[in-house]
């Protein structure tokens, strides 16, 4: 292996700090928009007066299906299509959570603050996600944000617990999606049709949909497990 090839491999082994910072900003923006939709839906009493529970269940099912489908074939989309999908998923998430969990706005604000702080941290210190420090800072900053926000709005014990768990889960998802984000970084170096904006948007969608993808995968494994148990009782 020549020296230039070795430099090239080392160059794409880590996510460029600018791309990762922009990815976190897009993720934070999506989370804050979701919180705004939750608040707006609750403030206008739209779901309570106009929408039946079965409709919300259908919306939730559509959200899970759209989210899982978007994750599996995300790299095929262009920037405009990915943006429209992001907006649609944000809207569906906000409407669903406004009916299912009214305090979701507080939690999404907290996680959005966590990602925005990490975007600043990575941008100004020029640290890529190849190191563990950004993930440690993410968990710590998320917990601090949860303590501050929950104290300011006098959240219930349930919201405190859910917000802390959400911070930890999203930090774990970010760590698990590191290889996917590396793939988007390689697109910057190898593809003529990939821009920083497109790759960062893909990264934000991947992180935003991480929980949805985890829920769908968990449900699939549970269903398969139940089917195996039922089939084992067949004569």
CSV table of C-alpha atoms in Angstrom, one decimal:
chain,number,residue,atom,x,y,z
A,1,UNK,CA,0.0,0.0,0.0
A,2,UNK,CA,1.4,3.4,-1.1
A,3,UNK,CA,1.7,6.4,1.3
A,4,UNK,CA,-1.1,8.2,-0.6
A,5,UNK,CA,-3.5,5.3,-0.2
A,6,UNK,CA,-2.7,5.1,3.5
A,7,UNK,CA,-3.4,8.8,3.9
A,8,UNK,CA,-6.7,8.3,2.0
A,9,UNK,CA,-7.8,5.5,4.3
A,10,UNK,CA,-6.9,7.4,7.4
A,11,UNK,CA,-8.7,10.5,6.0
A,12,UNK,CA,-12.1,8.6,5.6
A,13,UNK,CA,-11.7,6.6,8.8
A,14,UNK,CA,-13.1,9.5,10.7
A,15,UNK,CA,-16.1,11.7,10.0
A,16,UNK,CA,-15.1,15.2,9.0
A,17,UNK,CA,-15.8,17.5,11.9
A,18,UNK,CA,-17.7,20.0,9.8
A,19,UNK,CA,-20.1,17.3,8.5
A,20,UNK,CA,-20.7,15.9,11.9
A,21,UNK,CA,-21.4,19.3,13.4
A,22,UNK,CA,-23.8,20.1,10.6
A,23,UNK,CA,-25.5,16.7,11.1
A,24,UNK,CA,-26.0,17.4,14.7
A,25,UNK,CA,-27.4,20.8,13.9
A,26,UNK,CA,-29.9,19.3,11.5
A,27,UNK,CA,-30.9,16.7,14.1
A,28,UNK,CA,-31.4,19.4,16.7
A,29,UNK,CA,-33.5,21.4,14.3
A,30,UNK,CA,-35.7,18.4,13.6
A,31,UNK,CA,-36.1,17.7,17.3
A,32,UNK,CA,-37.1,21.3,18.1
A,33,UNK,CA,-39.5,21.4,15.2
A,34,UNK,CA,-41.1,18.2,16.5
A,35,UNK,CA,-41.4,19.9,19.9
A,36,UNK,CA,-43.1,22.9,18.3
A,37,UNK,CA,-45.6,20.7,16.4
A,38,UNK,CA,-46.4,18.9,19.7
A,39,UNK,CA,-47.0,22.2,21.4
A,40,UNK,CA,-49.0,23.7,18.5
A,41,UNK,CA,-51.2,20.5,18.3
A,42,UNK,CA,-51.9,20.6,22.0
A,43,UNK,CA,-52.5,24.4,22.1
A,44,UNK,CA,-55.0,24.3,19.3
A,45,UNK,CA,-56.7,21.2,20.8
A,46,UNK,CA,-56.8,19.8,17.2
A,47,UNK,CA,-56.5,16.1,18.1
A,48,UNK,CA,-58.9,16.3,21.1
A,49,UNK,CA,-61.8,17.9,19.1
A,50,UNK,CA,-61.3,16.6,15.6
A,51,UNK,CA,-59.4,13.4,15.5
A,52,UNK,CA,-60.4,9.9,16.7
A,53,UNK,CA,-57.9,7.7,18.6
A,54,UNK,CA,-58.0,5.1,15.7
A,55,UNK,CA,-56.7,7.9,13.3
A,56,UNK,CA,-53.8,8.6,15.6
A,57,UNK,CA,-53.0,4.9,15.7
A,58,UNK,CA,-52.9,4.8,11.9
A,59,UNK,CA,-50.7,7.9,11.9
A,60,UNK,CA,-48.3,6.1,14.4
A,61,UNK,CA,-48.2,3.0,12.2
A,62,UNK,CA,-47.6,5.1,9.1
A,63,UNK,CA,-44.7,6.8,11.0
A,64,UNK,CA,-43.1,3.5,11.9
A,65,UNK,CA,-43.4,2.2,8.4
A,66,UNK,CA,-42.2,5.4,6.7
A,67,UNK,CA,-39.3,5.7,9.2
A,68,UNK,CA,-38.2,2.1,8.8
A,69,UNK,CA,-38.4,2.4,5.0
A,70,UNK,CA,-36.5,5.6,4.9
A,71,UNK,CA,-33.7,4.2,6.9
A,72,UNK,CA,-33.3,1.1,4.7
A,73,UNK,CA,-33.1,3.0,1.4
A,74,UNK,CA,-31.9,6.5,2.5
A,75,UNK,CA,-28.8,6.7,0.3
A,76,UNK,CA,-31.0,6.4,-2.9
A,77,UNK,CA,-32.7,9.7,-2.2
A,78,UNK,CA,-31.7,13.2,-3.4
A,79,UNK,CA,-31.4,16.2,-1.1
A,80,UNK,CA,-34.9,17.5,-1.9
A,81,UNK,CA,-36.6,14.1,-1.4
A,82,UNK,CA,-34.7,13.5,1.8
A,83,UNK,CA,-35.8,17.0,3.1
A,84,UNK,CA,-39.4,16.3,2.3
A,85,UNK,CA,-39.2,12.9,4.1
A,86,UNK,CA,-37.6,14.6,7.1
A,87,UNK,CA,-40.4,17.2,7.2
A,88,UNK,CA,-43.1,14.5,6.9
A,89,UNK,CA,-41.6,12.3,9.6
A,90,UNK,CA,-41.2,15.3,11.9
A,91,UNK,CA,-44.8,16.2,11.4
A,92,UNK,CA,-46.1,12.7,12.0
A,93,UNK,CA,-44.0,12.3,15.1
A,94,UNK,CA,-45.2,15.6,16.5
A,95,UNK,CA,-48.9,14.9,15.9
A,96,UNK,CA,-48.6,11.3,17.2
A,97,UNK,CA,-46.8,12.3,20.4
A,98,UNK,CA,-49.2,15.2,21.1
A,99,UNK,CA,-51.9,12.6,21.5
A,100,UNK,CA,-49.9,9.7,23.1
A,101,UNK,CA,-47.5,11.7,25.3
A,102,UNK,CA,-48.2,15.3,25.9
A,103,UNK,CA,-44.9,16.0,27.6
A,104,UNK,CA,-43.0,14.9,24.6
A,105,UNK,CA,-42.2,18.5,23.7
A,106,UNK,CA,-40.1,18.9,26.8
A,107,UNK,CA,-38.1,15.8,26.0
A,108,UNK,CA,-37.5,16.7,22.4
A,109,UNK,CA,-36.3,20.2,23.5
A,110,UNK,CA,-33.8,18.6,25.9
A,111,UNK,CA,-32.4,16.2,23.3
A,112,UNK,CA,-32.3,19.0,20.7
A,113,UNK,CA,-30.2,21.0,23.2
A,114,UNK,CA,-27.9,18.0,23.7
A,115,UNK,CA,-27.3,17.7,19.9
A,116,UNK,CA,-26.8,21.5,19.5
A,117,UNK,CA,-24.2,21.6,22.3
A,118,UNK,CA,-22.3,18.7,20.7
A,119,UNK,CA,-22.4,20.5,17.3
A,120,UNK,CA,-20.7,23.5,18.9
A,121,UNK,CA,-18.3,21.3,20.8
A,122,UNK,CA,-17.2,19.4,17.6
A,123,UNK,CA,-17.1,22.5,15.4
A,124,UNK,CA,-15.0,24.7,17.6
A,125,UNK,CA,-12.7,21.9,18.9
A,126,UNK,CA,-12.5,20.1,15.4
A,127,UNK,CA,-13.1,16.7,17.0
A,128,UNK,CA,-14.6,13.9,14.9
A,129,UNK,CA,-16.8,11.0,16.1
A,130,UNK,CA,-13.8,8.6,15.8
A,131,UNK,CA,-13.0,9.6,19.4
A,132,UNK,CA,-15.1,8.7,22.5
A,133,UNK,CA,-14.9,12.2,23.9
A,134,UNK,CA,-17.9,13.6,21.8
A,135,UNK,CA,-20.1,10.7,22.9
A,136,UNK,CA,-19.2,11.2,26.6
A,137,UNK,CA,-19.8,14.9,26.2
A,138,UNK,CA,-23.1,14.1,24.6
A,139,UNK,CA,-24.3,12.0,27.5
A,140,UNK,CA,-23.1,14.5,30.1
A,141,UNK,CA,-24.5,17.5,28.3
A,142,UNK,CA,-27.8,15.8,27.7
A,143,UNK,CA,-28.2,14.9,31.4
A,144,UNK,CA,-27.3,18.5,32.4
A,145,UNK,CA,-29.8,19.8,29.9
A,146,UNK,CA,-32.5,17.5,31.3
A,147,UNK,CA,-31.8,18.6,34.8
A,148,UNK,CA,-32.0,22.3,33.9
A,149,UNK,CA,-35.0,22.2,31.6
A,150,UNK,CA,-37.0,19.8,33.9
A,151,UNK,CA,-36.3,22.1,36.9
A,152,UNK,CA,-37.4,25.2,35.0
A,153,UNK,CA,-40.7,23.7,33.8
A,154,UNK,CA,-41.3,21.7,37.0
A,155,UNK,CA,-41.7,18.4,35.2
A,156,UNK,CA,-43.3,15.4,36.7
A,157,UNK,CA,-41.2,12.4,37.9
A,158,UNK,CA,-42.2,10.5,34.8
A,159,UNK,CA,-40.9,13.2,32.5
A,160,UNK,CA,-37.6,13.3,34.5
A,161,UNK,CA,-37.2,9.6,34.0
A,162,UNK,CA,-38.2,9.5,30.4
A,163,UNK,CA,-36.0,12.4,29.5
A,164,UNK,CA,-32.9,10.9,31.1
A,165,UNK,CA,-33.6,7.5,29.4
A,166,UNK,CA,-34.1,9.3,26.1
A,167,UNK,CA,-30.8,11.1,26.4
A,168,UNK,CA,-28.9,7.9,27.1
A,169,UNK,CA,-30.7,5.9,24.4
A,170,UNK,CA,-30.1,8.6,21.7
A,171,UNK,CA,-26.4,8.7,22.8
A,172,UNK,CA,-26.2,5.0,22.4
A,173,UNK,CA,-27.9,5.2,19.0
A,174,UNK,CA,-25.4,7.8,17.9
A,175,UNK,CA,-22.5,5.5,18.9
A,176,UNK,CA,-24.1,2.5,17.1
A,177,UNK,CA,-24.7,4.5,13.9
A,178,UNK,CA,-21.0,5.6,13.7
A,179,UNK,CA,-20.3,3.2,10.9
A,180,UNK,CA,-23.3,4.5,8.9
A,181,UNK,CA,-22.1,8.1,9.4
A,182,UNK,CA,-18.6,6.9,8.2
A,183,UNK,CA,-20.3,5.7,5.0
A,184,UNK,CA,-21.7,9.2,4.4
A,185,UNK,CA,-18.3,10.6,5.0
A,186,UNK,CA,-16.9,8.3,2.3
A,187,UNK,CA,-19.6,9.5,0.0
A,188,UNK,CA,-18.0,13.0,0.3
A,189,UNK,CA,-14.7,11.7,-0.9
A,190,UNK,CA,-15.8,9.2,-3.5
A,191,UNK,CA,-19.0,10.5,-5.1
A,192,UNK,CA,-19.3,13.4,-7.4
A,193,UNK,CA,-22.9,13.8,-6.6
A,194,UNK,CA,-22.7,14.0,-2.8
A,195,UNK,CA,-22.4,17.4,-1.2
A,196,UNK,CA,-21.8,18.3,2.5
A,197,UNK,CA,-25.4,19.3,2.8
A,198,UNK,CA,-26.8,16.0,1.4
A,199,UNK,CA,-24.5,13.8,3.6
A,200,UNK,CA,-25.2,15.8,6.7
A,201,UNK,CA,-29.0,15.6,6.0
A,202,UNK,CA,-28.7,11.8,5.6
A,203,UNK,CA,-26.8,11.7,8.9
A,204,UNK,CA,-29.5,13.7,10.7
A,205,UNK,CA,-32.3,11.5,9.3
A,206,UNK,CA,-30.4,8.4,10.4
A,207,UNK,CA,-30.0,9.8,14.0
A,208,UNK,CA,-33.6,11.1,14.1
A,209,UNK,CA,-35.0,7.8,12.9
A,210,UNK,CA,-32.7,5.7,15.1
A,211,UNK,CA,-35.3,5.2,17.8
A,212,UNK,CA,-38.0,4.4,15.3
A,213,UNK,CA,-35.8,1.9,13.6
A,214,UNK,CA,-35.0,0.4,17.0
A,215,UNK,CA,-38.7,0.1,17.9
A,216,UNK,CA,-39.5,-1.5,14.6
A,217,UNK,CA,-36.6,-4.0,14.9
A,218,UNK,CA,-37.6,-4.8,18.4
A,219,UNK,CA,-41.2,-5.4,17.4
A,220,UNK,CA,-40.1,-7.6,14.5
A,221,UNK,CA,-38.0,-9.8,16.8
A,222,UNK,CA,-40.9,-10.0,19.3
A,223,UNK,CA,-43.3,-11.1,16.6
A,224,UNK,CA,-40.8,-13.7,15.3
A,225,UNK,CA,-40.3,-15.0,18.8
A,226,UNK,CA,-44.0,-15.3,19.4
A,227,UNK,CA,-44.4,-17.1,16.0
A,228,UNK,CA,-41.6,-19.5,16.9
A,229,UNK,CA,-43.2,-20.3,20.3
A,230,UNK,CA,-46.6,-20.9,18.7
A,231,UNK,CA,-45.1,-23.1,16.0
A,232,UNK,CA,-43.3,-25.1,18.6
A,233,UNK,CA,-46.7,-26.2,20.0
A,234,UNK,CA,-47.9,-27.5,16.7
A,235,UNK,CA,-48.2,-31.3,16.5
